[in-house]
């Protein structure tokens, strides 16, 4: 999630568009420093010309380019504060932005440097002034400033003004009282505000998320005010200087109202996908209504989509360009460029009629491609050879097919398709979910991958493989990384921009830890990959429903699916198993219980048959956990039923056991829960063979241990803080164990896992047997009276 920035009204007193006047930030002098700075600027302006200032900047190795006003402000800042040093992150040049000093360099070809500060590094050398320029007034003032800068070095240890110029808001139950922190902040010349309005930061605790956040937190998110942990105050005082706010940002750990988090995106489901694949004519061109088709020549389709994310420059843009052949009208060049998730009215858009000038149209298309990317068109389209250039777009490699959000059943088609389906009604209900556009649109919206102009569910294997390689390489980079502080933040920032360029999000942000990688990169990538499988299997269902398209897709799954009789022993056993090992899913103060709607028996040709699995040793009937944080299990079912259950190659970064996960219902229910608005879900029951020998862990395995386990294809048991009562376990049939039982505390209180869970590495060790359709039911609602927050809770 990217915090929204509050727009500041009004114009600069020096005229619209002119740079803001520099003021000394966090200065070390006593007295009226602002008045001294004004006197200094007046003397310099009266005694130095703009050209002389340019010469002074050049001699002191500072930037002397730009407008006259830029040069004046830059020179006055240098003469008063000292020459700016290079960016400590990338070695680039620092510039005054009007509110802070920011680096203008490129960290890599994927991102610009994001370093910014109000107290920039300054060179130790004395400012040099050519003899031809010196005069007494200038010399006296500059010598005075040099003297005061030397005094500053001798007084760097003081923290009397640690929080000078800052207004800090406090919220929630901190480790020390609000009054204590107010006293500590004011002692260091900071201010404490009871309101978020006007605050430079909000200090709170991640525990606030457990009760759904607060009005202050929601307000801070809306205003774009940094929300940091209490550790920021503690570390800043201990180290004697304010620590970077971004290193302590906890905004994404906090659960607040969905509208505050998602930015009122509830209308997204109604929006159409504008481009559905390599042959999809952009809907905004209106040319598909006239029979327009993507122009093709020598095996190349002239349809390209691009992405560029660089939060350092506040860029998160997409671009689409197409050559469209319209019968009896010739070629048209369509071009659209805008910000992902922004109002489409703000996008740059044009449609040019090219008539029959094929060669000229192709040349213009190729020229546009090279301008946008800095790469040649032919090597990309022929061999997928591409090198990312700084500040240039990267192509999103669309496949020749139909994105399931376009090709799946529309809302109006679902009902008629079900009526004409010859499958059992319960199986038909499952197929309706698996083939519905809305299923996938909702998931993409939740994952913030719902840019209408980029068909992210119809990508080539080449593009998906690049995403996988980038993520796995970064995980390895983090494991061996020696950088600390801001330099480490820059490494994470660079990866984030690279990632959100490859998979463009409407809410990009800076990853900061393994949990972020697991939840917002690995799990999202695997969801997109699974959705691409669904797109290929479902194809285009926009035709008539009389020919029973649901039955046709059911056959393509290669699975036998049938309802389990509610009076059968299997049905009763599964319901009992679920109830005994389930714990309510909690969201804020609300808990959600679960009820079984129906149960489907599954025989997938991609999984071992029951006859095959029952011959294997140490068999257990367990609930499939799928992937960590995976909230849209129906996306997974098409791939799983058609291709089998595969171990996740992406989630080695998670603080848990790696492999094909199976667990108790309490753990699996978290994956099946989608959202408050969509209380229906599916849980998967599978038979897993844990092998002759099971390796147990009550900690996170090391990378080398995981690799050894994968090679041996052994069964792994993660020992959690809770387990099922072993007195209630039983054997189902054919020596298949069922760890049914109420949850009780285990002996492993320090385990990173909440519950016992299991993992295997060979798909032949897992056979899906049941799909359990459930509904999450709200329970134990707690209503609280909202009162104004005091300084201390």
mmCIF file of N, CA and C in Angstrom, residues 375-484:
data_model
loop_
_atom_site.group_PDB
_atom_site.id
_atom_site.type_symbol
_atom_site.label_atom_id
_atom_site.label_comp_id
_atom_site.label_asym_id
_atom_site.label_seq_id
_atom_site.Cartn_x
_atom_site.Cartn_y
_atom_site.Cartn_z
ATOM 1 N N UNK A 375 15.370 -0.193 -26.322
ATOM 2 C CA UNK A 375 15.754 -1.470 -26.929
ATOM 3 C C UNK A 375 15.209 -1.565 -28.350
ATOM 4 N N UNK A 376 15.818 -2.453 -29.137
ATOM 5 C CA UNK A 376 15.323 -2.704 -30.482
ATOM 6 C C UNK A 376 14.120 -3.640 -30.434
ATOM 7 N N UNK A 377 13.202 -3.439 -31.366
ATOM 8 C CA UNK A 377 11.936 -4.174 -31.356
ATOM 9 C C UNK A 377 12.093 -5.623 -31.803
ATOM 10 N N UNK A 378 12.789 -5.851 -32.904
ATOM 11 C CA UNK A 378 12.876 -7.203 -33.482
ATOM 12 C C UNK A 378 13.499 -8.220 -32.525
ATOM 13 N N UNK A 379 14.658 -7.928 -31.910
ATOM 14 C CA UNK A 379 15.244 -8.924 -30.989
ATOM 15 C C UNK A 379 14.306 -9.288 -29.837
ATOM 16 N N UNK A 380 13.501 -8.319 -29.396
ATOM 17 C CA UNK A 380 12.556 -8.605 -28.315
ATOM 18 C C UNK A 380 11.455 -9.548 -28.793
ATOM 19 N N UNK A 381 10.842 -9.225 -29.899
ATOM 20 C CA UNK A 381 9.715 -10.038 -30.368
ATOM 21 C C UNK A 381 10.164 -11.403 -30.887
ATOM 22 N N UNK A 382 11.350 -11.473 -31.448
ATOM 23 C CA UNK A 382 11.823 -12.745 -32.014
ATOM 24 C C UNK A 382 12.427 -13.664 -30.954
ATOM 25 N N UNK A 383 13.306 -13.098 -30.119
ATOM 26 C CA UNK A 383 14.086 -13.931 -29.201
ATOM 27 C C UNK A 383 13.936 -13.532 -27.740
ATOM 28 N N UNK A 384 13.098 -12.546 -27.470
ATOM 29 C CA UNK A 384 12.881 -12.054 -26.111
ATOM 30 C C UNK A 384 14.173 -11.522 -25.476
ATOM 31 N N UNK A 385 15.031 -10.940 -26.314
ATOM 32 C CA UNK A 385 16.265 -10.327 -25.833
ATOM 33 C C UNK A 385 15.957 -8.885 -25.433
ATOM 34 N N UNK A 386 16.244 -8.556 -24.176
ATOM 35 C CA UNK A 386 15.884 -7.224 -23.698
ATOM 36 C C UNK A 386 16.773 -6.856 -22.520
ATOM 37 N N UNK A 387 17.211 -5.584 -22.516
ATOM 38 C CA UNK A 387 18.012 -5.069 -21.406
ATOM 39 C C UNK A 387 17.341 -3.815 -20.870
ATOM 40 N N UNK A 388 16.982 -3.866 -19.606
ATOM 41 C CA UNK A 388 16.306 -2.727 -18.989
ATOM 42 C C UNK A 388 17.227 -1.511 -18.984
ATOM 43 N N UNK A 389 16.687 -0.369 -19.416
ATOM 44 C CA UNK A 389 17.424 0.889 -19.426
ATOM 45 C C UNK A 389 16.905 1.808 -18.321
ATOM 46 N N UNK A 390 17.790 2.618 -17.725
ATOM 47 C CA UNK A 390 17.350 3.513 -16.659
ATOM 48 C C UNK A 390 16.209 4.420 -17.095
ATOM 49 N N UNK A 391 15.174 4.480 -16.267
ATOM 50 C CA UNK A 391 14.019 5.364 -16.445
ATOM 51 C C UNK A 391 13.211 5.043 -17.696
ATOM 52 N N UNK A 392 13.396 3.851 -18.237
ATOM 53 C CA UNK A 392 12.647 3.431 -19.424
ATOM 54 C C UNK A 392 11.664 2.315 -19.057
ATOM 55 N N UNK A 393 10.644 2.150 -19.900
ATOM 56 C CA UNK A 393 9.631 1.128 -19.681
ATOM 57 C C UNK A 393 10.198 -0.275 -19.912
ATOM 58 N N UNK A 394 9.524 -1.252 -19.301
ATOM 59 C CA UNK A 394 9.854 -2.661 -19.505
ATOM 60 C C UNK A 394 8.618 -3.331 -20.099
ATOM 61 N N UNK A 395 8.767 -4.174 -21.153
ATOM 62 C CA UNK A 395 7.595 -4.786 -21.778
ATOM 63 C C UNK A 395 6.966 -5.877 -20.913
ATOM 64 N N UNK A 396 5.651 -5.878 -20.852
ATOM 65 C CA UNK A 396 4.895 -6.954 -20.225
ATOM 66 C C UNK A 396 4.564 -7.947 -21.338
ATOM 67 N N UNK A 397 5.177 -9.117 -21.280
ATOM 68 C CA UNK A 397 5.103 -10.056 -22.399
ATOM 69 C C UNK A 397 3.775 -10.824 -22.393
ATOM 70 N N UNK A 398 2.812 -10.339 -23.154
ATOM 71 C CA UNK A 398 1.496 -10.970 -23.244
ATOM 72 C C UNK A 398 1.552 -12.225 -24.099
ATOM 73 N N UNK A 399 0.778 -13.224 -23.714
ATOM 74 C CA UNK A 399 0.683 -14.444 -24.498
ATOM 75 C C UNK A 399 -0.500 -14.359 -25.447
ATOM 76 N N UNK A 400 -0.480 -15.234 -26.439
ATOM 77 C CA UNK A 400 -1.561 -15.291 -27.428
ATOM 78 C C UNK A 400 -2.676 -16.161 -26.868
ATOM 79 N N UNK A 401 -3.643 -15.545 -26.229
ATOM 80 C CA UNK A 401 -4.741 -16.269 -25.606
ATOM 81 C C UNK A 401 -5.706 -15.272 -24.989
ATOM 82 N N UNK A 402 -6.535 -15.752 -24.050
ATOM 83 C CA UNK A 402 -7.567 -14.903 -23.463
ATOM 84 C C UNK A 402 -7.452 -14.916 -21.945
ATOM 85 N N UNK A 403 -7.232 -13.748 -21.357
ATOM 86 C CA UNK A 403 -7.224 -13.602 -19.913
ATOM 87 C C UNK A 403 -8.558 -14.081 -19.361
ATOM 88 N N UNK A 404 -8.515 -14.905 -18.299
ATOM 89 C CA UNK A 404 -9.735 -15.497 -17.755
ATOM 90 C C UNK A 404 -10.715 -14.436 -17.257
ATOM 91 N N UNK A 405 -10.223 -13.257 -16.915
ATOM 92 C CA UNK A 405 -11.131 -12.184 -16.481
ATOM 93 C C UNK A 405 -11.955 -11.644 -17.643
ATOM 94 N N UNK A 406 -11.535 -11.972 -18.854
ATOM 95 C CA UNK A 406 -12.293 -11.613 -20.050
ATOM 96 C C UNK A 406 -12.980 -12.843 -20.647
ATOM 97 N N UNK A 407 -12.286 -13.965 -20.637
ATOM 98 C CA UNK A 407 -12.812 -15.164 -21.277
ATOM 99 C C UNK A 407 -13.744 -15.977 -20.423
ATOM 100 N N UNK A 408 -13.687 -15.818 -19.086
ATOM 101 C CA UNK A 408 -14.569 -16.574 -18.211
ATOM 102 C C UNK A 408 -16.020 -16.129 -18.341
ATOM 103 N N UNK A 409 -16.901 -16.839 -17.632
ATOM 104 C CA UNK A 409 -18.324 -16.510 -17.695
ATOM 105 C C UNK A 409 -18.600 -15.160 -17.053
ATOM 106 N N UNK A 410 -19.326 -14.320 -17.761
ATOM 107 C CA UNK A 410 -19.721 -13.042 -17.188
ATOM 108 C C UNK A 410 -20.847 -13.277 -16.185
ATOM 109 N N UNK A 411 -21.161 -12.230 -15.434
ATOM 110 C CA UNK A 411 -22.211 -12.344 -14.419
ATOM 111 C C UNK A 411 -23.533 -12.797 -15.042
ATOM 112 N N UNK A 412 -23.844 -12.286 -16.237
ATOM 113 C CA UNK A 412 -25.118 -12.637 -16.880
ATOM 114 C C UNK A 412 -25.113 -14.049 -17.459
ATOM 115 N N UNK A 413 -23.934 -14.594 -17.697
ATOM 116 C CA UNK A 413 -23.851 -15.925 -18.289
ATOM 117 C C UNK A 413 -23.891 -17.058 -17.273
ATOM 118 N N UNK A 414 -23.497 -16.767 -16.039
ATOM 119 C CA UNK A 414 -23.339 -17.833 -15.048
ATOM 120 C C UNK A 414 -24.646 -18.587 -14.832
ATOM 121 N N UNK A 415 -25.744 -17.865 -14.638
ATOM 122 C CA UNK A 415 -27.035 -18.515 -14.404
ATOM 123 C C UNK A 415 -27.466 -19.408 -15.554
ATOM 124 N N UNK A 416 -27.538 -18.889 -16.794
ATOM 125 C CA UNK A 416 -27.932 -19.742 -17.928
ATOM 126 C C UNK A 416 -26.998 -20.929 -18.138
ATOM 127 N N UNK A 417 -25.692 -20.722 -17.910
ATOM 128 C CA UNK A 417 -24.756 -21.835 -18.079
ATOM 129 C C UNK A 417 -25.041 -22.950 -17.090
ATOM 130 N N UNK A 418 -25.398 -22.579 -15.846
ATOM 131 C CA UNK A 418 -25.720 -23.590 -14.838
ATOM 132 C C UNK A 418 -27.010 -24.326 -15.186
ATOM 133 N N UNK A 419 -27.975 -23.618 -15.724
ATOM 134 C CA UNK A 419 -29.249 -24.236 -16.102
ATOM 135 C C UNK A 419 -29.045 -25.298 -17.173
ATOM 136 N N UNK A 420 -28.158 -25.046 -18.111
ATOM 137 C CA UNK A 420 -27.934 -25.962 -19.230
ATOM 138 C C UNK A 420 -26.882 -27.023 -18.931
ATOM 139 N N UNK A 421 -26.347 -27.047 -17.687
ATOM 140 C CA UNK A 421 -25.270 -27.981 -17.365
ATOM 141 C C UNK A 421 -25.827 -29.344 -16.960
ATOM 142 N N UNK A 422 -25.228 -30.390 -17.482
ATOM 143 C CA UNK A 422 -25.681 -31.748 -17.177
ATOM 144 C C UNK A 422 -25.006 -32.345 -15.948
ATOM 145 N N UNK A 423 -24.118 -31.597 -15.308
ATOM 146 C CA UNK A 423 -23.433 -32.078 -14.112
ATOM 147 C C UNK A 423 -24.363 -32.044 -12.904
ATOM 148 N N UNK A 424 -23.975 -32.768 -11.846
ATOM 149 C CA UNK A 424 -24.702 -32.692 -10.583
ATOM 150 C C UNK A 424 -24.729 -31.243 -10.103
ATOM 151 N N UNK A 425 -25.824 -30.779 -9.496
ATOM 152 C CA UNK A 425 -25.920 -29.376 -9.070
ATOM 153 C C UNK A 425 -24.767 -28.912 -8.189
ATOM 154 N N UNK A 426 -24.278 -29.781 -7.265
ATOM 155 C CA UNK A 426 -23.163 -29.374 -6.404
ATOM 156 C C UNK A 426 -21.878 -29.218 -7.210
ATOM 157 N N UNK A 427 -21.661 -30.090 -8.169
ATOM 158 C CA UNK A 427 -20.479 -29.988 -9.023
ATOM 159 C C UNK A 427 -20.609 -28.759 -9.928
ATOM 160 N N UNK A 428 -21.840 -28.530 -10.401
ATOM 161 C CA UNK A 428 -22.091 -27.343 -11.219
ATOM 162 C C UNK A 428 -21.750 -26.071 -10.444
ATOM 163 N N UNK A 429 -22.111 -26.040 -9.162
ATOM 164 C CA UNK A 429 -21.803 -24.865 -8.329
ATOM 165 C C UNK A 429 -20.304 -24.629 -8.252
ATOM 166 N N UNK A 430 -19.533 -25.720 -8.120
ATOM 167 C CA UNK A 430 -18.079 -25.582 -8.105
ATOM 168 C C UNK A 430 -17.570 -25.035 -9.427
ATOM 169 N N UNK A 431 -18.043 -25.564 -10.529
ATOM 170 C CA UNK A 431 -17.585 -25.123 -11.843
ATOM 171 C C UNK A 431 -17.962 -23.669 -12.119
ATOM 172 N N UNK A 432 -19.107 -23.248 -11.607
ATOM 173 C CA UNK A 432 -19.497 -21.844 -11.746
ATOM 174 C C UNK A 432 -18.449 -20.936 -11.111
ATOM 175 N N UNK A 433 -17.963 -21.318 -9.930
ATOM 176 C CA UNK A 433 -16.941 -20.523 -9.247
ATOM 177 C C UNK A 433 -15.637 -20.526 -10.031
ATOM 178 N N UNK A 434 -15.248 -21.723 -10.505
ATOM 179 C CA UNK A 434 -13.956 -21.851 -11.188
ATOM 180 C C UNK A 434 -13.946 -21.166 -12.551
ATOM 181 N N UNK A 435 -15.101 -20.975 -13.154
ATOM 182 C CA UNK A 435 -15.167 -20.404 -14.516
ATOM 183 C C UNK A 435 -15.707 -18.985 -14.550
ATOM 184 N N UNK A 436 -15.964 -18.389 -13.410
ATOM 185 C CA UNK A 436 -16.560 -17.052 -13.374
ATOM 186 C C UNK A 436 -15.509 -15.961 -13.469
ATOM 187 N N UNK A 437 -15.781 -14.959 -14.283
ATOM 188 C CA UNK A 437 -14.893 -13.794 -14.374
ATOM 189 C C UNK A 437 -14.706 -13.136 -13.014
ATOM 190 N N UNK A 438 -15.809 -12.995 -12.272
ATOM 191 C CA UNK A 438 -15.758 -12.260 -11.013
ATOM 192 C C UNK A 438 -14.829 -12.910 -9.995
ATOM 193 N N UNK A 439 -14.723 -14.238 -10.027
ATOM 194 C CA UNK A 439 -13.805 -14.925 -9.119
ATOM 195 C C UNK A 439 -12.399 -14.382 -9.279
ATOM 196 N N UNK A 440 -11.973 -14.240 -10.507
ATOM 197 C CA UNK A 440 -10.599 -13.826 -10.802
ATOM 198 C C UNK A 440 -10.441 -12.316 -10.715
ATOM 199 N N UNK A 441 -11.478 -11.587 -11.081
ATOM 200 C CA UNK A 441 -11.398 -10.128 -10.961
ATOM 201 C C UNK A 441 -11.280 -9.703 -9.507
ATOM 202 N N UNK A 442 -12.047 -10.364 -8.648
ATOM 203 C CA UNK A 442 -11.990 -10.015 -7.238
ATOM 204 C C UNK A 442 -10.609 -10.320 -6.666
ATOM 205 N N UNK A 443 -10.066 -11.464 -7.048
ATOM 206 C CA UNK A 443 -8.737 -11.846 -6.557
ATOM 207 C C UNK A 443 -7.677 -10.856 -7.025
ATOM 208 N N UNK A 444 -7.738 -10.454 -8.279
ATOM 209 C CA UNK A 444 -6.746 -9.507 -8.799
ATOM 210 C C UNK A 444 -6.891 -8.141 -8.136
ATOM 211 N N UNK A 445 -8.126 -7.765 -7.823
ATOM 212 C CA UNK A 445 -8.331 -6.509 -7.121
ATOM 213 C C UNK A 445 -7.704 -6.583 -5.730
ATOM 214 N N UNK A 446 -7.928 -7.704 -5.025
ATOM 215 C CA UNK A 446 -7.379 -7.859 -3.688
ATOM 216 C C UNK A 446 -5.856 -7.842 -3.715
ATOM 217 N N UNK A 447 -5.266 -8.414 -4.764
ATOM 218 C CA UNK A 447 -3.811 -8.439 -4.874
ATOM 219 C C UNK A 447 -3.261 -7.169 -5.506
ATOM 220 N N UNK A 448 -4.147 -6.219 -5.841
ATOM 221 C CA UNK A 448 -3.757 -4.934 -6.438
ATOM 222 C C UNK A 448 -3.079 -5.118 -7.790
ATOM 223 N N UNK A 449 -3.506 -6.129 -8.549
ATOM 224 C CA UNK A 449 -2.970 -6.372 -9.890
ATOM 225 C C UNK A 449 -4.059 -6.170 -10.941
ATOM 226 N N UNK A 450 -4.975 -5.276 -10.657
ATOM 227 C CA UNK A 450 -6.176 -5.137 -11.479
ATOM 228 C C UNK A 450 -6.117 -3.970 -12.458
ATOM 229 N N UNK A 451 -4.931 -3.628 -12.925
ATOM 230 C CA UNK A 451 -4.844 -2.602 -13.964
ATOM 231 C C UNK A 451 -5.562 -3.095 -15.211
ATOM 232 N N UNK A 452 -6.611 -2.428 -15.672
ATOM 233 C CA UNK A 452 -7.409 -2.939 -16.797
ATOM 234 C C UNK A 452 -6.621 -3.078 -18.098
ATOM 235 N N UNK A 453 -5.536 -2.314 -18.239
ATOM 236 C CA UNK A 453 -4.811 -2.292 -19.511
ATOM 237 C C UNK A 453 -3.713 -3.344 -19.609
ATOM 238 N N UNK A 454 -3.453 -4.073 -18.531
ATOM 239 C CA UNK A 454 -2.402 -5.099 -18.554
ATOM 240 C C UNK A 454 -3.001 -6.459 -18.221
ATOM 241 N N UNK A 455 -2.986 -7.400 -19.167
ATOM 242 C CA UNK A 455 -3.572 -8.732 -18.936
ATOM 243 C C UNK A 455 -2.621 -9.645 -18.169
ATOM 244 N N UNK A 456 -2.505 -9.441 -16.856
ATOM 245 C CA UNK A 456 -1.530 -10.187 -16.066
ATOM 246 C C UNK A 456 -1.914 -11.648 -15.861
ATOM 247 N N UNK A 457 -3.105 -12.029 -16.272
ATOM 248 C CA UNK A 457 -3.476 -13.446 -16.219
ATOM 249 C C UNK A 457 -3.297 -14.111 -17.578
ATOM 250 N N UNK A 458 -2.609 -13.424 -18.495
ATOM 251 C CA UNK A 458 -2.319 -14.015 -19.807
ATOM 252 C C UNK A 458 -0.900 -13.627 -20.203
ATOM 253 N N UNK A 459 0.059 -14.047 -19.383
ATOM 254 C CA UNK A 459 1.468 -13.745 -19.616
ATOM 255 C C UNK A 459 2.164 -14.957 -20.220
ATOM 256 N N UNK A 460 3.267 -14.701 -20.898
ATOM 257 C CA UNK A 460 4.034 -15.805 -21.471
ATOM 258 C C UNK A 460 4.824 -16.520 -20.362
ATOM 259 N N UNK A 461 5.214 -17.739 -20.639
ATOM 260 C CA UNK A 461 6.059 -18.467 -19.683
ATOM 261 C C UNK A 461 7.396 -17.760 -19.494
ATOM 262 N N UNK A 462 7.868 -17.063 -20.541
ATOM 263 C CA UNK A 462 9.129 -16.319 -20.445
ATOM 264 C C UNK A 462 9.017 -15.224 -19.380
ATOM 265 N N UNK A 463 7.916 -14.498 -19.407
ATOM 266 C CA UNK A 463 7.732 -13.410 -18.441
ATOM 267 C C UNK A 463 7.587 -13.967 -17.025
ATOM 268 N N UNK A 464 6.811 -15.022 -16.867
ATOM 269 C CA UNK A 464 6.623 -15.622 -15.550
ATOM 270 C C UNK A 464 7.941 -16.165 -15.005
ATOM 271 N N UNK A 465 8.743 -16.759 -15.890
ATOM 272 C CA UNK A 465 10.032 -17.287 -15.454
ATOM 273 C C UNK A 465 10.950 -16.163 -14.995
ATOM 274 N N UNK A 466 10.912 -15.023 -15.672
ATOM 275 C CA UNK A 466 11.741 -13.890 -15.252
ATOM 276 C C UNK A 466 11.336 -13.418 -13.863
ATOM 277 N N UNK A 467 10.046 -13.393 -13.600
ATOM 278 C CA UNK A 467 9.576 -13.007 -12.264
ATOM 279 C C UNK A 467 10.105 -13.972 -11.214
ATOM 280 N N UNK A 468 10.024 -15.259 -11.513
ATOM 281 C CA UNK A 468 10.484 -16.269 -10.564
ATOM 282 C C UNK A 468 11.985 -16.142 -10.303
ATOM 283 N N UNK A 469 12.756 -15.974 -11.351
ATOM 284 C CA UNK A 469 14.204 -15.853 -11.207
ATOM 285 C C UNK A 469 14.564 -14.614 -10.393
ATOM 286 N N UNK A 470 13.906 -13.499 -10.679
ATOM 287 C CA UNK A 470 14.176 -12.253 -9.953
ATOM 288 C C UNK A 470 13.919 -12.434 -8.462
ATOM 289 N N UNK A 471 12.817 -13.080 -8.107
ATOM 290 C CA UNK A 471 12.481 -13.262 -6.703
ATOM 291 C C UNK A 471 13.460 -14.201 -6.008
ATOM 292 N N UNK A 472 13.762 -15.318 -6.628
ATOM 293 C CA UNK A 472 14.677 -16.276 -6.012
ATOM 294 C C UNK A 472 16.081 -15.690 -5.866
ATOM 295 N N UNK A 473 16.509 -14.921 -6.849
ATOM 296 C CA UNK A 473 17.822 -14.281 -6.752
ATOM 297 C C UNK A 473 17.856 -13.263 -5.619
ATOM 298 N N UNK A 474 16.766 -12.535 -5.440
ATOM 299 C CA UNK A 474 16.740 -11.535 -4.371
ATOM 300 C C UNK A 474 16.722 -12.201 -2.997
ATOM 301 N N UNK A 475 15.997 -13.301 -2.874
ATOM 302 C CA UNK A 475 15.999 -14.030 -1.606
ATOM 303 C C UNK A 475 17.418 -14.437 -1.236
ATOM 304 N N UNK A 476 18.167 -14.902 -2.228
ATOM 305 C CA UNK A 476 19.557 -15.281 -1.987
ATOM 306 C C UNK A 476 20.399 -14.057 -1.643
ATOM 307 N N UNK A 477 20.127 -12.929 -2.301
ATOM 308 C CA UNK A 477 20.843 -11.688 -2.005
ATOM 309 C C UNK A 477 20.649 -11.268 -0.557
ATOM 310 N N UNK A 478 19.408 -11.355 -0.096
ATOM 311 C CA UNK A 478 19.109 -10.943 1.282
ATOM 312 C C UNK A 478 19.819 -11.843 2.287
ATOM 313 N N UNK A 479 19.880 -13.121 1.983
ATOM 314 C CA UNK A 479 20.522 -14.058 2.909
ATOM 315 C C UNK A 479 22.004 -13.730 3.128
ATOM 316 N N UNK A 480 22.646 -13.188 2.103
ATOM 317 C CA UNK A 480 24.087 -12.918 2.184
ATOM 318 C C UNK A 480 24.396 -11.429 2.302
ATOM 319 N N UNK A 481 23.375 -10.605 2.419
ATOM 320 C CA UNK A 481 23.571 -9.156 2.406
ATOM 321 C C UNK A 481 24.251 -8.666 3.684
ATOM 322 N N UNK A 482 25.250 -7.800 3.521
ATOM 323 C CA UNK A 482 25.969 -7.230 4.651
ATOM 324 C C UNK A 482 25.589 -5.778 4.900
ATOM 325 N N UNK A 483 24.861 -5.172 3.964
ATOM 326 C CA UNK A 483 24.476 -3.776 4.122
ATOM 327 C C UNK A 483 23.556 -3.599 5.328
ATOM 328 N N UNK A 484 23.626 -2.418 5.930
ATOM 329 C CA UNK A 484 22.792 -2.098 7.087
ATOM 330 C C UNK A 484 22.124 -0.748 6.861
#
